[in-house]
Structures are given as C-alpha cells and as structure tokens.
Coordinates of C-alpha atoms and ligand atoms in Angstrom, one line a residue:
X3 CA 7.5 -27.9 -39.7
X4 CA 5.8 -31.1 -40.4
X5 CA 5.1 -31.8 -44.1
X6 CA 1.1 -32.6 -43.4
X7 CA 1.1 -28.8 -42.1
X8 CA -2.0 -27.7 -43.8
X9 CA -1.5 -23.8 -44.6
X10 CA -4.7 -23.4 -46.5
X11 CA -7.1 -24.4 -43.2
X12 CA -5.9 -21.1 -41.6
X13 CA -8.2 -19.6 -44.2
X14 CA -11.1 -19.7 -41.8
X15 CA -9.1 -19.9 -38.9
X16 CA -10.4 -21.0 -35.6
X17 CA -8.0 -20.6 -32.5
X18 CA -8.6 -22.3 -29.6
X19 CA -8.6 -19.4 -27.2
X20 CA -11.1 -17.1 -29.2
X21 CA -14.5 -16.9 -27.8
X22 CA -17.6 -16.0 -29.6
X23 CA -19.3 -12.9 -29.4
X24 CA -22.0 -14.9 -27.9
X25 CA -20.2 -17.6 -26.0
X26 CA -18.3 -14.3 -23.7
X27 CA -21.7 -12.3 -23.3
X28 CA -23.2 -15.8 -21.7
X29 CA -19.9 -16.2 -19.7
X30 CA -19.3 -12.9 -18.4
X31 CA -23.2 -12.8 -17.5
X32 CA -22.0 -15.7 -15.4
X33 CA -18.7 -14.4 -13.3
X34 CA -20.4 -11.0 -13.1
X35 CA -23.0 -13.1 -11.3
X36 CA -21.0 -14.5 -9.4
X37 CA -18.7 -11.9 -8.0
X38 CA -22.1 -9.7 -6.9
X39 CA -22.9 -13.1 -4.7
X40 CA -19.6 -12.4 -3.6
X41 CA -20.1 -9.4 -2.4
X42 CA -23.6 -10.0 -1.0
X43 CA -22.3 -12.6 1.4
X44 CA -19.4 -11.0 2.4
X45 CA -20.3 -9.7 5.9
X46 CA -21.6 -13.7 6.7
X47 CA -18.0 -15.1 5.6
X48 CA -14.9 -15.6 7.5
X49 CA -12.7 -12.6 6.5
X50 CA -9.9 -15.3 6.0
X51 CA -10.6 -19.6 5.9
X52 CA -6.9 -19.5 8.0
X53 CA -6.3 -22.9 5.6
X54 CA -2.6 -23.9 5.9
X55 CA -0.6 -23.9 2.9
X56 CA -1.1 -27.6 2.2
X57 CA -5.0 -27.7 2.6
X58 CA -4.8 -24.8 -0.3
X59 CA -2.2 -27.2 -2.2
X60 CA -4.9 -29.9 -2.0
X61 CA -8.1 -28.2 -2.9
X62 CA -6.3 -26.7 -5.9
X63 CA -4.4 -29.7 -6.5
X64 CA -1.5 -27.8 -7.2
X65 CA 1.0 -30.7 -8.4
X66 CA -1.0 -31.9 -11.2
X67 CA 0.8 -30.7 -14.3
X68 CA 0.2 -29.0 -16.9
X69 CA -3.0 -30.2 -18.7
X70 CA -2.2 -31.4 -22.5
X71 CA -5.6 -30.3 -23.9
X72 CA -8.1 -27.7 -22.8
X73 CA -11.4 -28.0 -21.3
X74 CA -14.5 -26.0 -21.1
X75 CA -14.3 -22.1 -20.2
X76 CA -18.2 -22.6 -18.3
X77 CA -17.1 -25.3 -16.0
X78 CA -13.7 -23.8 -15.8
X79 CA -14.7 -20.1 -14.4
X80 CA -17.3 -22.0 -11.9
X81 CA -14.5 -23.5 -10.2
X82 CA -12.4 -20.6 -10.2
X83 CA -14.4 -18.4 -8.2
X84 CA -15.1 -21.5 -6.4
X85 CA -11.7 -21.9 -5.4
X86 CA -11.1 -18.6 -5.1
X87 CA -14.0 -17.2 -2.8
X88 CA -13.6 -20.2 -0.9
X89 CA -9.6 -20.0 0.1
X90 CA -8.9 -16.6 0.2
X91 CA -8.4 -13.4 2.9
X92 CA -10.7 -10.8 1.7
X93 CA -9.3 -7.1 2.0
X94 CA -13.2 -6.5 1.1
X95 CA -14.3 -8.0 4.2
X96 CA -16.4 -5.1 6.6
X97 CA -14.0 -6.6 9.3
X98 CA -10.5 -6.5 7.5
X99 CA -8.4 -3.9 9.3
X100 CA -5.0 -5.5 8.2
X101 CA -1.9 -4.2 6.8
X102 CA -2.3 -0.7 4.9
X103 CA -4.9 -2.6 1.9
X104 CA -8.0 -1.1 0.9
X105 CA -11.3 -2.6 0.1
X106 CA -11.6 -2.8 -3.5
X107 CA -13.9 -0.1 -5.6
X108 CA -16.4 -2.2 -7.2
X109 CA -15.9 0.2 -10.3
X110 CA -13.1 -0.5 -10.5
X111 CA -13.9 -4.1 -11.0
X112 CA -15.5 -3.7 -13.7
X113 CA -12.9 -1.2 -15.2
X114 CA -10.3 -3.6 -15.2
X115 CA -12.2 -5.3 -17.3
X116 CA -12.8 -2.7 -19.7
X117 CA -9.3 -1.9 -19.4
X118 CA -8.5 -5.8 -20.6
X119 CA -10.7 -5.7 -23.4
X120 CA -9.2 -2.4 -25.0
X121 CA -5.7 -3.6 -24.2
X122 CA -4.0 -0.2 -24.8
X123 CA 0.0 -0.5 -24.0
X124 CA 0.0 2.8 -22.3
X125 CA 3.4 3.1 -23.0
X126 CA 3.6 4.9 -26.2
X127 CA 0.8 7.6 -27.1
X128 CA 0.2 6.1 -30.6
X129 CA -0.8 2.6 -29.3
X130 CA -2.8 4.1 -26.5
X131 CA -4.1 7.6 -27.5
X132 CA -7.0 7.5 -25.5
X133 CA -5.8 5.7 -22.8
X134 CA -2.4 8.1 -22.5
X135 CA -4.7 11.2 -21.5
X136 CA -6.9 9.2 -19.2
X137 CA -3.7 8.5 -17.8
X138 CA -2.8 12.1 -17.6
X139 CA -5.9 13.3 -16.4
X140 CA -5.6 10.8 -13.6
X141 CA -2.5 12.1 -12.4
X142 CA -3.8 15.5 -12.7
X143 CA -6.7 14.7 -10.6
X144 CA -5.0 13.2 -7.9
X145 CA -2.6 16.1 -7.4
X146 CA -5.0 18.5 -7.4
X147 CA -6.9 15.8 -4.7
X148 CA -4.7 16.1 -2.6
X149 CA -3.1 19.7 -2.9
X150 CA 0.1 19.7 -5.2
X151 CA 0.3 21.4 -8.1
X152 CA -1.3 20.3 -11.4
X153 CA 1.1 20.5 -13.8
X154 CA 3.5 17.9 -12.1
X155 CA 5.0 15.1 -13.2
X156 CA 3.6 12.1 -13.0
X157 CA 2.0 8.2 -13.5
X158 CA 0.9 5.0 -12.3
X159 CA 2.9 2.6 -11.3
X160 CA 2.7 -0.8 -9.4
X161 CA 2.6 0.6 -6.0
X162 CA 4.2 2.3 -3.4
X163 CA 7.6 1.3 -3.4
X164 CA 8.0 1.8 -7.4
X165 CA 5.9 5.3 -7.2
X166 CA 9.1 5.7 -4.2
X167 CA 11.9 4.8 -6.1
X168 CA 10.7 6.6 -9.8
X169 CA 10.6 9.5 -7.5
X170 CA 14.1 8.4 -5.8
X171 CA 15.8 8.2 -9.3
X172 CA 14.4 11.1 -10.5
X173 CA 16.2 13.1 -8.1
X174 CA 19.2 11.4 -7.8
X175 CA 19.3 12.5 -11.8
X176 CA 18.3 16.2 -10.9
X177 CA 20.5 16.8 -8.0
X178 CA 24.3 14.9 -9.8
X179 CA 26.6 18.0 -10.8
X180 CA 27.8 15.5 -13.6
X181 CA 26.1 13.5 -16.2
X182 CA 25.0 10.4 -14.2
X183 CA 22.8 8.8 -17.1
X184 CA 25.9 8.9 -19.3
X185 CA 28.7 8.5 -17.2
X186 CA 27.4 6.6 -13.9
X187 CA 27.9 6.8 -10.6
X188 CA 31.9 6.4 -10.8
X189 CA 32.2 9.7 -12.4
X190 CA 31.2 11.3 -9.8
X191 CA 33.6 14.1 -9.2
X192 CA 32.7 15.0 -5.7
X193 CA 31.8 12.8 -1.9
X194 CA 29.4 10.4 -1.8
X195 CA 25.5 11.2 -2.2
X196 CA 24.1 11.4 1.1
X197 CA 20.5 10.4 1.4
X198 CA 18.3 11.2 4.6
X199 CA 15.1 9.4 6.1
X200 CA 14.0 8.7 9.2
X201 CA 14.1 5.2 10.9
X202 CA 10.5 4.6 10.7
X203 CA 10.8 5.2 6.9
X204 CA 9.5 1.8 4.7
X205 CA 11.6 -0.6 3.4
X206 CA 11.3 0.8 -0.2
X207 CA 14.4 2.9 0.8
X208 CA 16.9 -0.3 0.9
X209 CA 15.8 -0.7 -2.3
X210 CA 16.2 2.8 -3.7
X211 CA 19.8 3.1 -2.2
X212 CA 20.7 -0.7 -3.5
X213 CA 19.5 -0.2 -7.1
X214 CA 20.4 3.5 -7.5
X215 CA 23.8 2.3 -7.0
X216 CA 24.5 4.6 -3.8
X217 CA 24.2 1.8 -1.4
X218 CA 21.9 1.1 1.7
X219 CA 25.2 2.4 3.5
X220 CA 24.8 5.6 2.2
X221 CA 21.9 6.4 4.1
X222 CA 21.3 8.3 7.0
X223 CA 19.2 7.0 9.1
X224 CA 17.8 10.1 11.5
X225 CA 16.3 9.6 14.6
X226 CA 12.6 9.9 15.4
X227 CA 11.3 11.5 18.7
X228 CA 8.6 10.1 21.3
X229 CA 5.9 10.0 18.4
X230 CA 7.7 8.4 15.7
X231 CA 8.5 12.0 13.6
X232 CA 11.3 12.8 12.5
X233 CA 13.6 14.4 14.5
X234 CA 15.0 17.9 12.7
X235 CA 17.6 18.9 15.0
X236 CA 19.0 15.5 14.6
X237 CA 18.7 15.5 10.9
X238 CA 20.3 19.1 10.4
X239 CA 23.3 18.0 12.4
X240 CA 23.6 14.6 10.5
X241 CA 23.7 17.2 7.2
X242 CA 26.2 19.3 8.4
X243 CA 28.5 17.0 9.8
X244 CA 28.3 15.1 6.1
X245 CA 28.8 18.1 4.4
X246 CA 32.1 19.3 6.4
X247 CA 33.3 15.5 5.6
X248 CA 33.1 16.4 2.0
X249 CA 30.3 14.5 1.6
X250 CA 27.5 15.8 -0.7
X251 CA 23.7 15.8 0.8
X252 CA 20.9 15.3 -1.9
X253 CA 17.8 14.3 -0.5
X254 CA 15.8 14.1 2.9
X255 CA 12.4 11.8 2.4
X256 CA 9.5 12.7 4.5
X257 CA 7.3 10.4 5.6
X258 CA 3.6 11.0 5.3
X259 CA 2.5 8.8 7.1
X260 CA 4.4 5.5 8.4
X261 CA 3.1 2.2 8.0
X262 CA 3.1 1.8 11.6
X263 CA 1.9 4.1 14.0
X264 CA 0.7 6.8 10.9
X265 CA 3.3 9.3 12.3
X266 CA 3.5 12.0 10.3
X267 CA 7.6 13.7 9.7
X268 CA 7.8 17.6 10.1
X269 CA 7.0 18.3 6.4
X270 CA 7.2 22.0 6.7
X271 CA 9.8 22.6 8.6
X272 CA 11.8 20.0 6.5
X273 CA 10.5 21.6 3.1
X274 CA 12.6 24.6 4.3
X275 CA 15.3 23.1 5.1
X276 CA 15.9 21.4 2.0
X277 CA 14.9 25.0 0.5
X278 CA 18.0 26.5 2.3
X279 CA 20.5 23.5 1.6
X280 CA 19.0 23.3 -1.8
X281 CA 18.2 19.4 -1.2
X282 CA 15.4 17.6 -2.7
X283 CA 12.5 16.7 -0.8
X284 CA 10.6 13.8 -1.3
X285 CA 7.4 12.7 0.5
X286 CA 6.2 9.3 0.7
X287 CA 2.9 9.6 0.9
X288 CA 2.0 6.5 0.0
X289 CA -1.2 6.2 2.5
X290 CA -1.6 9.5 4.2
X291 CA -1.0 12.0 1.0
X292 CA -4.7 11.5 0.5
X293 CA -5.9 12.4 4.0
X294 CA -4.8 15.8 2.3
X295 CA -8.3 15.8 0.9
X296 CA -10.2 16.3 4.4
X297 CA -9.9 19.7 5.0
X298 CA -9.4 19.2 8.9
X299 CA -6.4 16.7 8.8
X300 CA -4.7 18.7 5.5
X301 CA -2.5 20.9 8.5
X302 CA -1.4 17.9 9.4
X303 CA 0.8 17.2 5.8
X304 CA 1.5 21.0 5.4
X305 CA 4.6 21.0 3.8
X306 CA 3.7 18.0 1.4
X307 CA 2.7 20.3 -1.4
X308 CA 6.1 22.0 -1.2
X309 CA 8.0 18.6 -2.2
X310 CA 9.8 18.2 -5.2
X311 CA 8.0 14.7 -5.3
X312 CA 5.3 12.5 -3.5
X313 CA 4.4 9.1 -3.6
X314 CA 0.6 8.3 -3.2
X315 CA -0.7 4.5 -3.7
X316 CA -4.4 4.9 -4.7
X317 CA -4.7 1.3 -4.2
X318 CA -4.5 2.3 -0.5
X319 CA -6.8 5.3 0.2
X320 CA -8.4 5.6 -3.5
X321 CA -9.9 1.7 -2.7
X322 CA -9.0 0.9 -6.2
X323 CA -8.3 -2.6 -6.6
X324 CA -4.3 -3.7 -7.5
X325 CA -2.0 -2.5 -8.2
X326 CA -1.8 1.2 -8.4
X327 CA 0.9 3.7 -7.2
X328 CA 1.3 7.0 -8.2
X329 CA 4.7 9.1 -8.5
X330 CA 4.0 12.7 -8.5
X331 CA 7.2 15.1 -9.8
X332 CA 7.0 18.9 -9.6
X333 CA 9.4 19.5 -12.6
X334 CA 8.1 17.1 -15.1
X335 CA 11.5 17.7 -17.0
X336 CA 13.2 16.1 -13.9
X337 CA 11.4 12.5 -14.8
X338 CA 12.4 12.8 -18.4
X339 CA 15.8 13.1 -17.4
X340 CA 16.0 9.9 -15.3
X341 CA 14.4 7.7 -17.4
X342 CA 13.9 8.9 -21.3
X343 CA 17.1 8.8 -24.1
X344 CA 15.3 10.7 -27.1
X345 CA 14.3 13.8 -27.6
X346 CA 10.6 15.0 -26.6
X347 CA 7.6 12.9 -28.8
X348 CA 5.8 14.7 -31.4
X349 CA 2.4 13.1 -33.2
X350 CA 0.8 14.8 -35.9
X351 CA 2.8 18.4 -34.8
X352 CA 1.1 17.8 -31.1
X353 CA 3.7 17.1 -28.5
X354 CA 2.0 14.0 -27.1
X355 CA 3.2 11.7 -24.0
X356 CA 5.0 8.9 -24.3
X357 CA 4.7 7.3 -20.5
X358 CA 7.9 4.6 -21.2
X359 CA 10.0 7.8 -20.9
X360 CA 8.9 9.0 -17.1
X361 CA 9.6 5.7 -15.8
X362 CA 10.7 2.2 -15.9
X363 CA 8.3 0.0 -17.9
X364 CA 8.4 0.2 -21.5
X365 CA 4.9 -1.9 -22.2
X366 CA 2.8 -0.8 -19.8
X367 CA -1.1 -1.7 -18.9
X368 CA -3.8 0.6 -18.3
X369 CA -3.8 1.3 -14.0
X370 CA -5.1 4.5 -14.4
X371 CA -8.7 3.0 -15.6
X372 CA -10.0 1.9 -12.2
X373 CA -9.0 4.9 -10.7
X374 CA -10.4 7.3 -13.2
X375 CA -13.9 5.8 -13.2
X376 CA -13.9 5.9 -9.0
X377 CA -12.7 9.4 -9.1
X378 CA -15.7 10.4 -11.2
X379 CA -18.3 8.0 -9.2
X380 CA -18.0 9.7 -6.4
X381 CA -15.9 13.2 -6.8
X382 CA -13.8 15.0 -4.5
X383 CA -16.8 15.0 -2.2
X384 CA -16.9 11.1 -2.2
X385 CA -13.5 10.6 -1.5
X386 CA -13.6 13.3 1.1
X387 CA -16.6 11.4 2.8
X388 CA -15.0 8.1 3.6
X389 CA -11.6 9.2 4.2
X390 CA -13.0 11.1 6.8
X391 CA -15.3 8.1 8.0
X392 CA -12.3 6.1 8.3
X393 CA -10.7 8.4 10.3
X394 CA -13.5 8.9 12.4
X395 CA -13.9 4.8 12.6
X396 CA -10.2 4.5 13.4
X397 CA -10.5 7.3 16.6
X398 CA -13.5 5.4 17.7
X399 CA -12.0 2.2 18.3
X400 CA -9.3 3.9 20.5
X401 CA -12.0 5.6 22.5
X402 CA -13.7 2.8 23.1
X403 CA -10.8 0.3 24.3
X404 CA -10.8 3.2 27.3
X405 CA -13.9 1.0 28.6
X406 CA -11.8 -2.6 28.0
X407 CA -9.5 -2.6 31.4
X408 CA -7.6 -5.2 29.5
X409 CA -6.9 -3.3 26.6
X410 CA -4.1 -0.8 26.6
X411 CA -4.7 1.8 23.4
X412 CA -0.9 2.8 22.3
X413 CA -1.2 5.4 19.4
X414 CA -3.8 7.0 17.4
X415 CA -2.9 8.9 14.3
X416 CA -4.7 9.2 10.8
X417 CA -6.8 6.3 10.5
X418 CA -4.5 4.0 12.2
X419 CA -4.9 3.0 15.6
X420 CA -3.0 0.9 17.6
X421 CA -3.1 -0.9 21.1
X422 CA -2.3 -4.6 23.5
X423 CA -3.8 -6.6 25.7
X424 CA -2.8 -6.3 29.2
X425 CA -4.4 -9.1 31.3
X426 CA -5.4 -7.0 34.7
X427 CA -2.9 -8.9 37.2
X428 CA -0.3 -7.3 34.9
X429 CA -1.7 -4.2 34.7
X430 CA 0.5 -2.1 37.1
X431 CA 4.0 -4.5 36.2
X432 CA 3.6 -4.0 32.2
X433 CA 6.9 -2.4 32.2
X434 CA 9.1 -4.6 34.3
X435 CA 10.6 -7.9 33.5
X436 CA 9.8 -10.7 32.5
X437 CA 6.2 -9.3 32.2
X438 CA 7.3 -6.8 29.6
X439 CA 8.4 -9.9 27.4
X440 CA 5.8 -11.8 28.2
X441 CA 3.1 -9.2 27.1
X442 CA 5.0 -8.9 23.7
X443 CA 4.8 -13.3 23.4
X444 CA 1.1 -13.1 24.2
X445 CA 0.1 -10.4 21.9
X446 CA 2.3 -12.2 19.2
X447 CA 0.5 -15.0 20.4
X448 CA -3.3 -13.5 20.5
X449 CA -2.7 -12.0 16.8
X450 CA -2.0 -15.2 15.1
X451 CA -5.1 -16.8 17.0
X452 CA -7.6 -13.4 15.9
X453 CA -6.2 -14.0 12.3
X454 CA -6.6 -17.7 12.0
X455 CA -10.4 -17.1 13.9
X456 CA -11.5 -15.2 10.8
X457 CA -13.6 -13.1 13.1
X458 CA -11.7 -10.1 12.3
X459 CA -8.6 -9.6 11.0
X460 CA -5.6 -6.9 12.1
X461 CA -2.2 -6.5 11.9
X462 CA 0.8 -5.2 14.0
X463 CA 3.4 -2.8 15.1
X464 CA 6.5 -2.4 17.5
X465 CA 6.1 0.5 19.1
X466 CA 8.5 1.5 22.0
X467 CA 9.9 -2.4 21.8
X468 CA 6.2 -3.2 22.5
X469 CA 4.5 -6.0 20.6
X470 CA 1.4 -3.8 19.5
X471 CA -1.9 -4.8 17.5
X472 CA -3.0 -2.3 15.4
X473 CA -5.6 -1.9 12.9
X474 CA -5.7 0.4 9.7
X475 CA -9.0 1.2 8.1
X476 CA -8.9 2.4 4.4
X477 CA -12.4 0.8 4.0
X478 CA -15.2 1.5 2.5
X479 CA -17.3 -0.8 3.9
X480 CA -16.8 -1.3 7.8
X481 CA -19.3 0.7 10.3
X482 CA -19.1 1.4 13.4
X483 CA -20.8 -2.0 14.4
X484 CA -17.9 -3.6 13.4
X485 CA -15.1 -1.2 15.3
X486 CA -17.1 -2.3 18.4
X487 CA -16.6 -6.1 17.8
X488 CA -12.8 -5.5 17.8
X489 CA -12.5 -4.5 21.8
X490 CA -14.8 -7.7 22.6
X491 CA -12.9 -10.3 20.1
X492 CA -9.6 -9.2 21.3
X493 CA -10.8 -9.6 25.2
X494 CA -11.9 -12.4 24.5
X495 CA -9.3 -14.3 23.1
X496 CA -6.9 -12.6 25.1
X497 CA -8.6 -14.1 28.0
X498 CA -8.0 -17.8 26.9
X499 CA -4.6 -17.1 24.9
X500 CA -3.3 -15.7 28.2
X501 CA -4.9 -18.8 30.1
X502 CA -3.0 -21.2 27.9
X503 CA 0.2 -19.5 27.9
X504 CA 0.2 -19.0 31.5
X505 CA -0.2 -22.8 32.1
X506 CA 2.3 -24.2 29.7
X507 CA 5.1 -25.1 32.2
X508 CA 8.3 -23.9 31.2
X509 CA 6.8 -20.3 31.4
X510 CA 8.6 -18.3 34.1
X511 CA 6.1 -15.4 34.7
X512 CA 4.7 -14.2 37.7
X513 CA 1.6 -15.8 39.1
X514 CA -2.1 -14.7 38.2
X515 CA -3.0 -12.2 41.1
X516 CA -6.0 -14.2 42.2
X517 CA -3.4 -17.7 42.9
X518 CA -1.0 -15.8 45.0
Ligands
PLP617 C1 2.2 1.0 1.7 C2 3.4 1.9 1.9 C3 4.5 1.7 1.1 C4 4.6 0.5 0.1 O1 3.6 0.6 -0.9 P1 3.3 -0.7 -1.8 O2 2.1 -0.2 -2.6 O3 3.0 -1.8 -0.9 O4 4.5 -0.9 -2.6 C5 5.6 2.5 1.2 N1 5.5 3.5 2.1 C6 4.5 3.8 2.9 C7 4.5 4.9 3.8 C8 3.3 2.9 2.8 O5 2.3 3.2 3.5

C-alpha cells in the first residue's frame, strides 16, 4: 500500500456510500413519492413502451463505462425511476394478462425494503433469528393456505423451477436404496431411476433430470388426453413396462396446473398410485396450488394434499413482488437429507433452523418478508377474494368472446383462458390447409402487434398445433372493464393484421369471401 496511506484518518471515518440518518429520510421520502405516482398513473400508461433494444441502449446509454467518481444519490434516484417507469412492461398494469406474473403487492414493496435494511442472511438461525421463524411461519401459513399439512417441510426459494427441483432432489435422496449423497449416482446397485411427467409438464424438469445427474433421457414423458391431463392408463403402463426392464420407478410429478391451458393432472388418482407402487409424488403447483384456497375450485387439486411435495410460487398467485417460490416437503427429514452434512442445529439447548441445510443456498436473503406482511394484510379471506375474482375475470372473458364471431375461445381452466382470431371468411375452413397455417402466422402475427400496441398485453399457447392467444390473470388490479377491452382490441387488430397479411403477395391463401 502506498506510503502516504494515512491510517489515523479512518478515526472518524467517512465512507463514500454511507448516508446520513437525515440525508436517507429526505431520499426515501423522495422514491416513496415517486413510486405512489407510479401507481397512480398506471391505468393512463402503456402497459409496455414496445422500445426496441437499441432505443433502451440509448436512453440508458448503456456503453458509457464505468464512472471513475460518484455523483449525487438525489439526482441519481430521479433518473432512475425516470428511466425505469419510462422503458419498462409493467406486470402491475390493470391490463397485463401475460405470461403466469402477478401484479406486485404494494406491501410487499415496502417490505423489501424493510427486509434490506435488516439484512438478516436467513441462512443460519443465529445471524437471522427473527427472520428464520418469520420464515417458518411463512411456510406454515402457506401450507395450511392451501390445504397440506402444517408441519411440512419447507422454504422460499427463487421461484418455481428451484421450489421444483429442491423438491426433485429431495426425493431422488428419499427414494435411492443406497447412499446417494455419499457414494453418487454410479453406485447405484439397481436400473436406472425412472422419472414420470406428463408432456405438458414445464421446462424445470430438463433441468431437474440434467443436474440430478439422471439425465433428460431418463424421463418418461406420459401422454396427455384431449384436455391436456395426464393420461393414467398411459402412465401405469409406462411404469410397468420400466419396472419388468429392471428399471427402477421413483417419481411421477403432477402438474397443478400447466402454464398453458391451466390443465390440471389426475392428482388423486395419481396420489394412489404412487401409494401402491410406493413412488413419490410431487406436485408442481407452482400457479394453481393456491386456487386450493377457494373452496369451490379446491376439488379440482384433490389429491395435492396427499403429495410427498408441492411447489407453489407466491410470486404468482400470492402478488408478492420477485422472487419467491416455495418448496413444501411432507417429511421434513427428507430435505435434510438432500441437502444438509451435519447433524441437527442446536442454539442455547433449543433445536433451532438452520435454512442452508433444506436447500441449496448457503447465504440466503430474506423472501419470506413480502409475503408474510401480505398474508397478514389481508388474511385467508383476502387471498380467497381475489383468487376467486380472477377466476371469475378469467371465465368472463371466454363468455364474452361468444359475442365476437371472429374470435374462437379454445380452453378455459383456472384463471387462464385462452382463444384465436378467426377472420369470418375462414370460419368454416379453420381446419383445412393452408388456412390452418395461416390462422397460426396471423395470430403469431396479431400477438406481437397487441404487445408492441401497449393497449393490453397477453401471451400465448399451442394448443392442438393451434397458435392460441391466451391470457392469465393473477391480478389484483384488473376489473371487468378491462376483460371487456380485450374481445374489442384483439378484433380490431385482427381486422387490419389479417388485411395486411392477406395482401402481401407471396401469400398463397384462399381469397377473402367477399372478392370471390
Ligand atoms: C411458473 C411455473 C413454473 C416456473 O416458475 P418460475 O417461478 O418462473 O421459476 C413452473 N411450473 C409451473 C406449473 C408454473 O406455472
């Protein structure tokens, strides 16, 4: 170090980055303003500014480098939510129907931040005793939510796919005859682990199978009948014919319910299946788990509260901002013994939780916050409201396409509905080619065009090897006036989309009706 180093001016020291008491109130006043204008004029924004990639390059002039000296937090947060609010697709939006993302809980805003200033590292009890059995209670919470038993397993994690694959090693660990941890997968003294999921299971699965060591081969993918479930018969046949190859069956994963259509898999009757084979089942759950908390769609996931393990994302029906998965395990002893290498953790005599040994992530921040404080703003009863709403929202918008001619509704199920436009010369030749490939170039086509209009926003689905649009609501914040501008935007633009495509020359498709 250099010699004019002056040690003895650390005395008083004064580090760039702190922030006086005073200076953060005034500054935090100040965001917190400006994130409540945010939400005021949400409904009057686009949902999304459709900027290409280079127009957001340019406004945040994103080749500059690095700056060599600092400049003023004031001036620096104004332009961040500047940039921010001004460039960016907002899930928040009334109109935002896209993908399976919710709306974010505005207390959960503000816990975040609360969470940031504490700073526990929730992995270790001692270094986050407090915000360990928030963590716990959390989990607790959310089982009992949603109808599985209390004293399972469980935590947050980043999302979905890791609340999938903590469940997914966790079993693989429970169901090996040898000592996996210790000895790997080689040592295994029988067939191959069989896993079973259906072909509309999520992508997490490739994943699981890849980094569990087993091998996306090792999957069996069972096929799905008419309405996207999983087909039993199918799946019991695929298990026996493993098992007389010497192979050895371990799991089946249920889905609960799939990210396109909202099909929900034959939970019960695959809960006693995996009963009688002596398999573990495992739900993902990672939207519809929580529709389990409407009493009138909770027949629909019977069989969920049998599992041996269910993934639930409240950042998808619990609105709490991201991230936040959850991974639920009946035995709670079957987490320790995938991921912890010590004995159980003791603090002063109390056997106390130490999260880094249920799951992956040794330092770990504190999810469980944002979802605690919504839980408790609005109780079961809350959650119970707008779950249902969405449903309700989601059922309405396929009733009412019935009065669009041009709009064909294609699946309704939880609060995901999903349908196409059909331009009414088509109508009665959807199925036959080269209209059938058409319709699937124009919805492609009419999708990108709703998206970049910012009017509303959806998402899609291939249903049947149909190009589908399909919306999702898990939020808060749209009413029925909005459902009813979707059937008028989507005419709309289908109306001119189809227009344009139907003029470009090299298009081969039949004639409008009205021309010949
Ligand atoms: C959303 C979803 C996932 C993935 O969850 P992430 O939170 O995006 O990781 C997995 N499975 C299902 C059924 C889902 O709905």
């Amino acid at each position: 170090m250099a010699s004019s180093y002056r040690l003895d001016q650390l005395r008083n020291r004064s580090a760039p980055l702190d922030m006086s008491p005073e200076e953060f109130r005034q500054l935090g006043h100040q965001v917190v303003n400006r994130i409540a204008e945010l939400l005021e004029s949400l409904p009057g924004r686009p949902v999304t500014p459709a900027d290409t990639p280079g127009t957001i390059r340019q406004a945040l002039r994103a080749s500059r480098g690095l700056p060599e000296h600092g400049v003023e937090a004031g001036p620096l947060l104004e332009e961040t939510t500047r940039l921010l609010f001004d460039h960016s697709l907002f899930n928040g939006h009334p109109r935002f129907l896209g993908y399976i993302t919710s709306a974010p809980a505005p207390i959960g805003m503000l816990g975040d931040l609360i969470a940031a200033a504490v700073n526990p590292n929730v992995g270790a009890w001692p270094i986050a005793p407090m915000a360990t059995e928030i963590e716990a209670q959390t989990v607790r919470w959310i089982a009992e939510l949603i109808g599985y038993p209390v004293d399972a397993g469980g935590l947050l994690v980043s999302g979905g796919n890791l609340a999938n694959i903590v469940c997914f090693l966790a079993a693989r660990s429970s169901k090996a005859s040898w000592k996996l941890q210790a000895k790997g997968l080689a040592a295994n003294p029988a067939g191959p682990l069989r896993v079973y999921a259906s072909t509309e299971v999520h992508t997490w699965i490739n994943k699981a199978m890849d980094i569990s060591g087993l091998g996306t081969e090792s999957l069996r993918w069972v096929r799905v009948d008419d309405d996207s479930r999983m087909d039993l018969a199918s799946l019991k046949i695929q298990i026996d014919k493993d098992i007389s190859a010497g192979d050895v069956p371990f799991l089946v994963v249920g889905t609960a319910s799939t990210v396109s259509t909202g099909a929900i898999d034959p939970l019960a009757e695959i809960a006693a299946l995996c009963r009688e084979r002596d398999l573990w089942f495992h739900v993902d759950g990672a939207y519809g788990a929580l529709a389990a908390a409407v009493p009138e769609a909770a027949e629909l996931l019977e069989g969920m509260s049998e599992a041996d393990s269910v993934a639930v994302d409240p950042h998808k029906w619990l609105y709490a901002p991201l991230e936040a998965g959850c991974a639920l395990v009946r035995d709670p002893e079957a987490l320790r013994g995938a991921f912890s290498h010590g004995a159980p953790y003791y603090h002063f005599g109390e056997v106390a939780t130490n999260y880094f040994e249920y799951g992956l992530q040794n330092s770990r921040g504190f999810r469980a916050l944002k979802v605690w404080l919504a839980l408790q703003q609005v109780g079961r009863s809350g959650y119970v409201q707008m779950i249902r709403d969405d449903i309700h929202l989601a059922r309405a918008l396929y009733d009412l396409v019935a009065d669009y001619p041009e709009i064909e509704p294609l699946s309704q199920n939880l609060s995901i509905t999903t349908f196409r436009y059909v331009p009414q010369d088509l109508l009665d030749r959807s199925e036959t080619e080269p209209v059938r490939a058409y319709l699937n170039e124009l919805n492609r086509e009419l999708l990108a065009r709703i998206e970049s209009s910012g009017e509303i926003y959806l998402s899609n689905a291939i249903i049947h090897e149909r190009f589908a649009l399909r919306i999702c609501v898990v939020n808060f914040r749209t009413s029925l006036t909005d459902i009813e501008s979707f059937p008028e935007v989507v005419t709309r633009l289908g109306r001119s989309t189809d227009e344009e495509l139907r003029s470009q020359a090299e298009l081969s498709l039949p004639p409008r009706a009205e021309e010949g």
